[in-house]
mmCIF file of C-alpha atoms in Angstrom:
data_model
loop_
_atom_site.group_PDB
_atom_site.id
_atom_site.type_symbol
_atom_site.label_atom_id
_atom_site.label_comp_id
_atom_site.label_asym_id
_atom_site.label_seq_id
_atom_site.Cartn_x
_atom_site.Cartn_y
_atom_site.Cartn_z
ATOM 1 C CA GLN T 739 -10.584 -8.858 -9.555
ATOM 2 C CA GLN T 740 -9.951 -7.846 -5.987
ATOM 3 C CA GLN T 741 -7.607 -10.362 -4.374
ATOM 4 C CA VAL T 742 -8.359 -9.107 -0.885
ATOM 5 C CA LYS T 743 -11.926 -8.134 -0.019
ATOM 6 C CA GLN T 744 -12.353 -5.583 2.760
ATOM 7 C CA SER T 745 -15.409 -4.412 4.663
ATOM 8 C CA PRO T 746 -16.954 -2.140 5.687
ATOM 9 C CA GLN T 747 -16.154 0.711 3.344
ATOM 10 C CA SER T 748 -16.710 3.226 6.125
ATOM 11 C CA LEU T 749 -17.153 2.978 9.866
ATOM 12 C CA ILE T 750 -18.227 5.452 12.527
ATOM 13 C CA VAL T 751 -17.450 4.588 16.133
ATOM 14 C CA GLN T 752 -17.884 6.442 19.398
ATOM 15 C CA LYS T 753 -14.792 7.292 21.383
ATOM 16 C CA GLY T 754 -13.944 4.381 23.635
ATOM 17 C CA GLY T 755 -15.712 1.855 21.440
ATOM 18 C CA ILE T 756 -14.317 -1.053 19.463
ATOM 19 C CA SER T 757 -13.651 -0.685 15.740
ATOM 20 C CA ILE T 758 -13.682 -3.885 13.688
ATOM 21 C CA ILE T 759 -12.581 -4.165 10.069
ATOM 22 C CA ASN T 760 -12.755 -7.444 8.185
ATOM 23 C CA CYS T 761 -10.834 -8.867 5.249
ATOM 24 C CA ALA T 762 -11.041 -12.072 3.254
ATOM 25 C CA TYR T 763 -8.818 -13.676 0.629
ATOM 26 C CA GLU T 764 -8.797 -16.719 -1.629
ATOM 27 C CA ASN T 765 -5.166 -17.249 -2.557
ATOM 28 C CA THR T 766 -3.676 -19.855 -0.226
ATOM 29 C CA ALA T 767 -0.176 -18.747 -1.258
ATOM 30 C CA PHE T 768 -0.595 -15.582 0.801
ATOM 31 C CA ASP T 769 1.691 -15.748 3.780
ATOM 32 C CA TYR T 770 1.956 -12.233 5.149
ATOM 33 C CA PHE T 771 -0.973 -10.062 6.206
ATOM 34 C CA PRO T 772 -0.210 -6.459 7.141
ATOM 35 C CA TRP T 773 -2.536 -3.628 8.005
ATOM 36 C CA TYR T 774 -1.706 -0.114 6.898
ATOM 37 C CA GLN T 775 -3.027 3.148 8.305
ATOM 38 C CA GLN T 776 -3.304 6.239 6.137
ATOM 39 C CA PHE T 777 -4.035 9.801 7.230
ATOM 40 C CA PRO T 778 -5.267 12.370 4.691
ATOM 41 C CA GLY T 779 -2.469 13.685 2.512
ATOM 42 C CA LYS T 780 -0.010 11.052 3.718
ATOM 43 C CA GLY T 781 1.222 7.746 2.468
ATOM 44 C CA PRO T 782 0.125 4.504 4.147
ATOM 45 C CA ALA T 783 2.163 3.373 7.149
ATOM 46 C CA LEU T 784 2.424 -0.119 8.565
ATOM 47 C CA LEU T 785 0.296 -0.560 11.666
ATOM 48 C CA ILE T 786 0.558 -4.246 12.489
ATOM 49 C CA ALA T 787 1.152 -7.499 10.589
ATOM 50 C CA ILE T 788 0.574 -11.204 11.102
ATOM 51 C CA ARG T 789 1.653 -14.511 9.592
ATOM 52 C CA PRO T 790 -0.675 -17.527 9.388
ATOM 53 C CA ASP T 791 1.198 -19.534 12.007
ATOM 54 C CA VAL T 792 -0.574 -17.559 14.765
ATOM 55 C CA SER T 793 -4.260 -16.792 15.229
ATOM 56 C CA GLU T 794 -3.893 -13.477 16.969
ATOM 57 C CA LYS T 795 -1.392 -10.660 17.359
ATOM 58 C CA LYS T 796 -1.785 -7.723 19.669
ATOM 59 C CA GLU T 797 0.109 -4.447 19.756
ATOM 60 C CA GLY T 798 -1.280 -1.961 22.237
ATOM 61 C CA ARG T 799 -4.901 -1.229 21.349
ATOM 62 C CA PHE T 800 -4.613 -2.930 17.948
ATOM 63 C CA THR T 801 -5.249 -6.650 17.472
ATOM 64 C CA ILE T 802 -5.258 -8.807 14.358
ATOM 65 C CA SER T 803 -7.363 -11.961 14.470
ATOM 66 C CA PHE T 804 -6.557 -14.544 11.825
ATOM 67 C CA ASN T 805 -8.667 -17.521 10.737
ATOM 68 C CA LYS T 806 -6.632 -19.593 8.313
ATOM 69 C CA SER T 807 -9.346 -22.158 7.533
ATOM 70 C CA ALA T 808 -11.853 -19.434 6.689
ATOM 71 C CA LYS T 809 -9.218 -17.317 4.914
ATOM 72 C CA GLN T 810 -10.267 -14.279 6.889
ATOM 73 C CA PHE T 811 -8.519 -11.781 9.094
ATOM 74 C CA SER T 812 -9.681 -8.749 10.967
ATOM 75 C CA LEU T 813 -8.389 -5.667 12.748
ATOM 76 C CA HIS T 814 -9.803 -4.743 16.135
ATOM 77 C CA ILE T 815 -9.112 -1.303 17.590
ATOM 78 C CA MET T 816 -9.939 -1.244 21.264
ATOM 79 C CA ASP T 817 -10.807 1.980 23.111
ATOM 80 C CA SER T 818 -10.993 3.832 19.778
ATOM 81 C CA GLN T 819 -9.790 7.443 19.885
ATOM 82 C CA PRO T 820 -10.427 10.419 17.589
ATOM 83 C CA GLY T 821 -6.753 10.239 16.627
ATOM 84 C CA ASP T 822 -7.442 6.796 15.146
ATOM 85 C CA SER T 823 -9.640 8.413 12.481
ATOM 86 C CA ALA T 824 -7.948 7.388 9.250
ATOM 87 C CA THR T 825 -8.282 4.994 6.351
ATOM 88 C CA TYR T 826 -7.203 1.438 7.065
ATOM 89 C CA PHE T 827 -6.052 -1.017 4.438
ATOM 90 C CA CYS T 828 -5.581 -4.716 4.868
ATOM 91 C CA ALA T 829 -3.142 -6.413 2.533
ATOM 92 C CA ALA T 830 -1.731 -9.804 1.697
ATOM 93 C CA SER T 831 1.431 -11.021 0.069
ATOM 94 C CA PRO T 832 2.728 -14.366 -1.109
ATOM 95 C CA GLU T 833 5.618 -15.934 0.709
ATOM 96 C CA THR T 834 8.509 -15.447 -1.653
ATOM 97 C CA GLY T 835 10.130 -12.738 -3.667
ATOM 98 C CA ALA T 836 9.493 -9.040 -3.915
ATOM 99 C CA ASN T 837 6.044 -9.837 -5.098
ATOM 100 C CA ASN T 838 2.962 -7.773 -5.085
ATOM 101 C CA LEU T 839 1.376 -6.627 -1.863
ATOM 102 C CA PHE T 840 -2.337 -6.967 -2.645
ATOM 103 C CA PHE T 841 -4.403 -4.343 -0.872
ATOM 104 C CA GLY T 842 -8.029 -4.273 0.151
ATOM 105 C CA THR T 843 -10.147 -1.311 -0.913
ATOM 106 C CA GLY T 844 -9.828 0.481 2.407
ATOM 107 C CA THR T 845 -12.056 1.408 5.346
ATOM 108 C CA ARG T 846 -12.504 5.009 6.358
ATOM 109 C CA LEU T 847 -12.800 5.072 10.140
ATOM 110 C CA THR T 848 -14.243 8.065 11.949
ATOM 111 C CA VAL T 849 -14.128 8.108 15.742
ATOM 112 C CA ILE T 850 -16.478 10.686 17.176
ATOM 113 C CA PRO T 851 -15.829 12.239 20.596
ATOM 114 C CA ASP F 1262 8.658 9.500 6.658
ATOM 115 C CA ALA F 1263 11.415 7.027 5.973
ATOM 116 C CA GLY F 1264 13.666 9.075 3.697
ATOM 117 C CA ILE F 1265 11.456 8.940 0.615
ATOM 118 C CA THR F 1266 10.843 11.987 -1.534
ATOM 119 C CA GLN F 1267 8.388 12.034 -4.385
ATOM 120 C CA SER F 1268 8.356 14.783 -6.964
ATOM 121 C CA PRO F 1269 6.363 16.564 -8.072
ATOM 122 C CA ARG F 1270 3.695 16.395 -5.356
ATOM 123 C CA HIS F 1271 1.000 17.681 -7.684
ATOM 124 C CA LYS F 1272 0.794 17.809 -11.437
ATOM 125 C CA VAL F 1273 -1.834 18.648 -14.007
ATOM 126 C CA THR F 1274 -1.093 17.549 -17.548
ATOM 127 C CA GLU F 1275 -2.887 17.234 -20.847
ATOM 128 C CA THR F 1276 -3.965 14.021 -22.505
ATOM 129 C CA GLY F 1277 -1.285 12.644 -24.784
ATOM 130 C CA THR F 1278 1.684 14.299 -23.093
ATOM 131 C CA PRO F 1279 4.507 12.344 -21.466
ATOM 132 C CA VAL F 1280 4.875 12.591 -17.703
ATOM 133 C CA THR F 1281 7.670 11.417 -15.413
ATOM 134 C CA LEU F 1282 7.330 11.020 -11.672
ATOM 135 C CA ARG F 1283 10.405 10.670 -9.502
ATOM 136 C CA CYS F 1284 10.999 8.751 -6.310
ATOM 137 C CA HIS F 1285 14.189 9.334 -4.358
ATOM 138 C CA GLN F 1286 15.210 7.362 -1.259
ATOM 139 C CA THR F 1287 18.009 7.850 1.235
ATOM 140 C CA GLU F 1288 17.599 4.466 2.968
ATOM 141 C CA ASN F 1289 19.625 2.378 0.513
ATOM 142 C CA HIS F 1290 16.783 -0.145 0.335
ATOM 143 C CA ARG F 1291 16.991 -2.673 -2.461
ATOM 144 C CA TYR F 1292 13.332 -2.782 -3.438
ATOM 145 C CA MET F 1293 11.300 0.110 -4.790
ATOM 146 C CA TYR F 1294 7.679 0.139 -5.912
ATOM 147 C CA TRP F 1295 5.188 2.350 -7.683
ATOM 148 C CA TYR F 1296 1.525 2.084 -6.675
ATOM 149 C CA ARG F 1297 -1.541 3.969 -7.752
ATOM 150 C CA GLN F 1298 -4.405 4.661 -5.358
ATOM 151 C CA ASP F 1299 -7.944 5.018 -6.632
ATOM 152 C CA PRO F 1300 -11.269 5.054 -4.777
ATOM 153 C CA GLY F 1301 -12.806 1.612 -4.673
ATOM 154 C CA HIS F 1302 -9.536 -0.083 -5.640
ATOM 155 C CA GLY F 1303 -7.175 0.543 -2.770
ATOM 156 C CA LEU F 1304 -3.548 0.540 -3.856
ATOM 157 C CA ARG F 1305 -2.445 -1.391 -6.920
ATOM 158 C CA LEU F 1306 1.112 -2.163 -7.924
ATOM 159 C CA ILE F 1307 2.268 -0.690 -11.233
ATOM 160 C CA HIS F 1308 5.937 -1.716 -11.396
ATOM 161 C CA TYR F 1309 8.646 -2.599 -8.964
ATOM 162 C CA SER F 1310 12.426 -2.808 -8.902
ATOM 163 C CA TYR F 1311 14.644 -5.291 -7.087
ATOM 164 C CA GLY F 1312 17.924 -3.604 -7.959
ATOM 165 C CA VAL F 1313 19.639 -1.178 -10.313
ATOM 166 C CA LYS F 1314 18.333 -1.818 -13.819
ATOM 167 C CA ASP F 1315 16.177 -4.714 -12.515
ATOM 168 C CA THR F 1316 12.469 -4.080 -12.821
ATOM 169 C CA ASP F 1317 9.278 -6.063 -13.230
ATOM 170 C CA LYS F 1318 5.618 -5.459 -13.919
ATOM 171 C CA GLY F 1319 2.848 -5.278 -11.367
ATOM 172 C CA GLU F 1320 -0.859 -5.834 -11.835
ATOM 173 C CA VAL F 1321 -1.633 -2.522 -13.615
ATOM 174 C CA SER F 1322 1.480 -1.867 -15.717
ATOM 175 C CA ASP F 1323 -0.121 -1.055 -19.086
ATOM 176 C CA GLY F 1324 0.696 2.494 -20.176
ATOM 177 C CA TYR F 1325 3.562 2.857 -17.694
ATOM 178 C CA SER F 1326 7.302 2.322 -17.846
ATOM 179 C CA VAL F 1327 9.965 2.607 -15.163
ATOM 180 C CA SER F 1328 13.691 3.014 -14.889
ATOM 181 C CA ARG F 1329 16.196 2.631 -12.101
ATOM 182 C CA SER F 1330 19.713 3.759 -12.965
ATOM 183 C CA LYS F 1331 20.775 4.357 -9.354
ATOM 184 C CA THR F 1332 19.842 2.655 -6.102
ATOM 185 C CA GLU F 1333 18.243 5.811 -4.786
ATOM 186 C CA ASP F 1334 16.087 6.803 -7.767
ATOM 187 C CA PHE F 1335 13.078 5.108 -9.330
ATOM 188 C CA LEU F 1336 11.283 6.886 -12.168
ATOM 189 C CA LEU F 1337 7.761 6.243 -13.387
ATOM 190 C CA THR F 1338 6.911 7.416 -16.905
ATOM 191 C CA LEU F 1339 3.550 7.742 -18.542
ATOM 192 C CA GLU F 1340 4.482 7.773 -22.214
ATOM 193 C CA SER F 1341 1.202 9.335 -23.344
ATOM 194 C CA ALA F 1342 -1.025 10.281 -20.443
ATOM 195 C CA THR F 1343 -4.723 9.385 -20.528
ATOM 196 C CA SER F 1344 -7.576 10.488 -18.296
ATOM 197 C CA SER F 1345 -7.731 6.985 -16.793
ATOM 198 C CA GLN F 1346 -4.272 7.615 -15.345
ATOM 199 C CA THR F 1347 -5.585 10.408 -13.161
ATOM 200 C CA SER F 1348 -4.725 9.078 -9.732
ATOM 201 C CA VAL F 1349 -2.576 9.437 -6.651
ATOM 202 C CA TYR F 1350 0.759 7.704 -7.153
ATOM 203 C CA PHE F 1351 2.782 6.352 -4.264
ATOM 204 C CA CYS F 1352 6.349 5.197 -4.214
ATOM 205 C CA ALA F 1353 7.322 2.602 -1.626
ATOM 206 C CA ILE F 1354 10.584 1.011 -0.539
ATOM 207 C CA SER F 1355 11.458 -2.093 1.397
ATOM 208 C CA GLU F 1356 14.678 -3.716 2.447
ATOM 209 C CA TYR F 1357 13.939 -7.378 1.710
ATOM 210 C CA GLY F 1358 10.815 -7.424 -0.399
ATOM 211 C CA GLN F 1359 7.211 -6.954 0.598
ATOM 212 C CA ALA F 1360 6.615 -10.605 1.360
ATOM 213 C CA ASN F 1361 8.664 -10.353 4.501
ATOM 214 C CA THR F 1362 9.153 -6.828 5.693
ATOM 215 C CA GLU F 1363 7.588 -3.446 6.113
ATOM 216 C CA ALA F 1364 7.112 -1.270 3.062
ATOM 217 C CA PHE F 1365 7.620 2.457 3.605
ATOM 218 C CA PHE F 1366 5.555 4.813 1.499
ATOM 219 C CA GLY F 1367 6.234 8.298 0.244
ATOM 220 C CA GLN F 1368 3.780 11.184 0.524
ATOM 221 C CA GLY F 1369 2.266 10.615 -2.890
ATOM 222 C CA THR F 1370 1.925 12.520 -6.162
ATOM 223 C CA ARG F 1371 -1.505 13.652 -7.232
ATOM 224 C CA LEU F 1372 -1.670 13.526 -11.018
ATOM 225 C CA THR F 1373 -4.575 14.967 -12.987
ATOM 226 C CA VAL F 1374 -4.812 14.329 -16.722
ATOM 227 C CA VAL F 1375 -7.192 16.727 -18.473
#
């Protein structure tokens, strides 16, 4: 059973466009919501993360929007660039301990010039 | 990459043979994790460690064991490899636990069981 549901599975965006990836969860104990970026042949790397006490977090061209009541969060990539082409994973973790980081199934983003 | 070395990077093994994957870190982080990555599943936690000789199971631990005799090394063992364990395995480390801080991932080990 997938604890974090992610969509779409793949996404093609024109350079300069906005890429949007959505995730949803059910477990209200989740308290930490990171996004990881993975290039082919590499391990995932943290891109940006949010906690449920804020509804939005922005870092450069990357923004997380968080809707606690709907148990949904999304990643927006503004002015998408070919260098952003990668697989993106949302994840969620409960508040305490070294517990599991539950990952979504990933979105393969392709930004075409 | 944040001082994490996985070895080997690629391995092909036969069904029924034991296999050990190694993760070595130079960051002195307390927590270490083994994940497997499969299409359609994302990354799933196999086992993790919160200190020397302290380990616990993740969501897909069946068929795997781990050991941590030193802070810097975390070993993943497949006692008797099966084709369903064909996957890409990632080691990760974090300083305070994944609930609160960034997890750093290694480059991965691609394991094929034939």
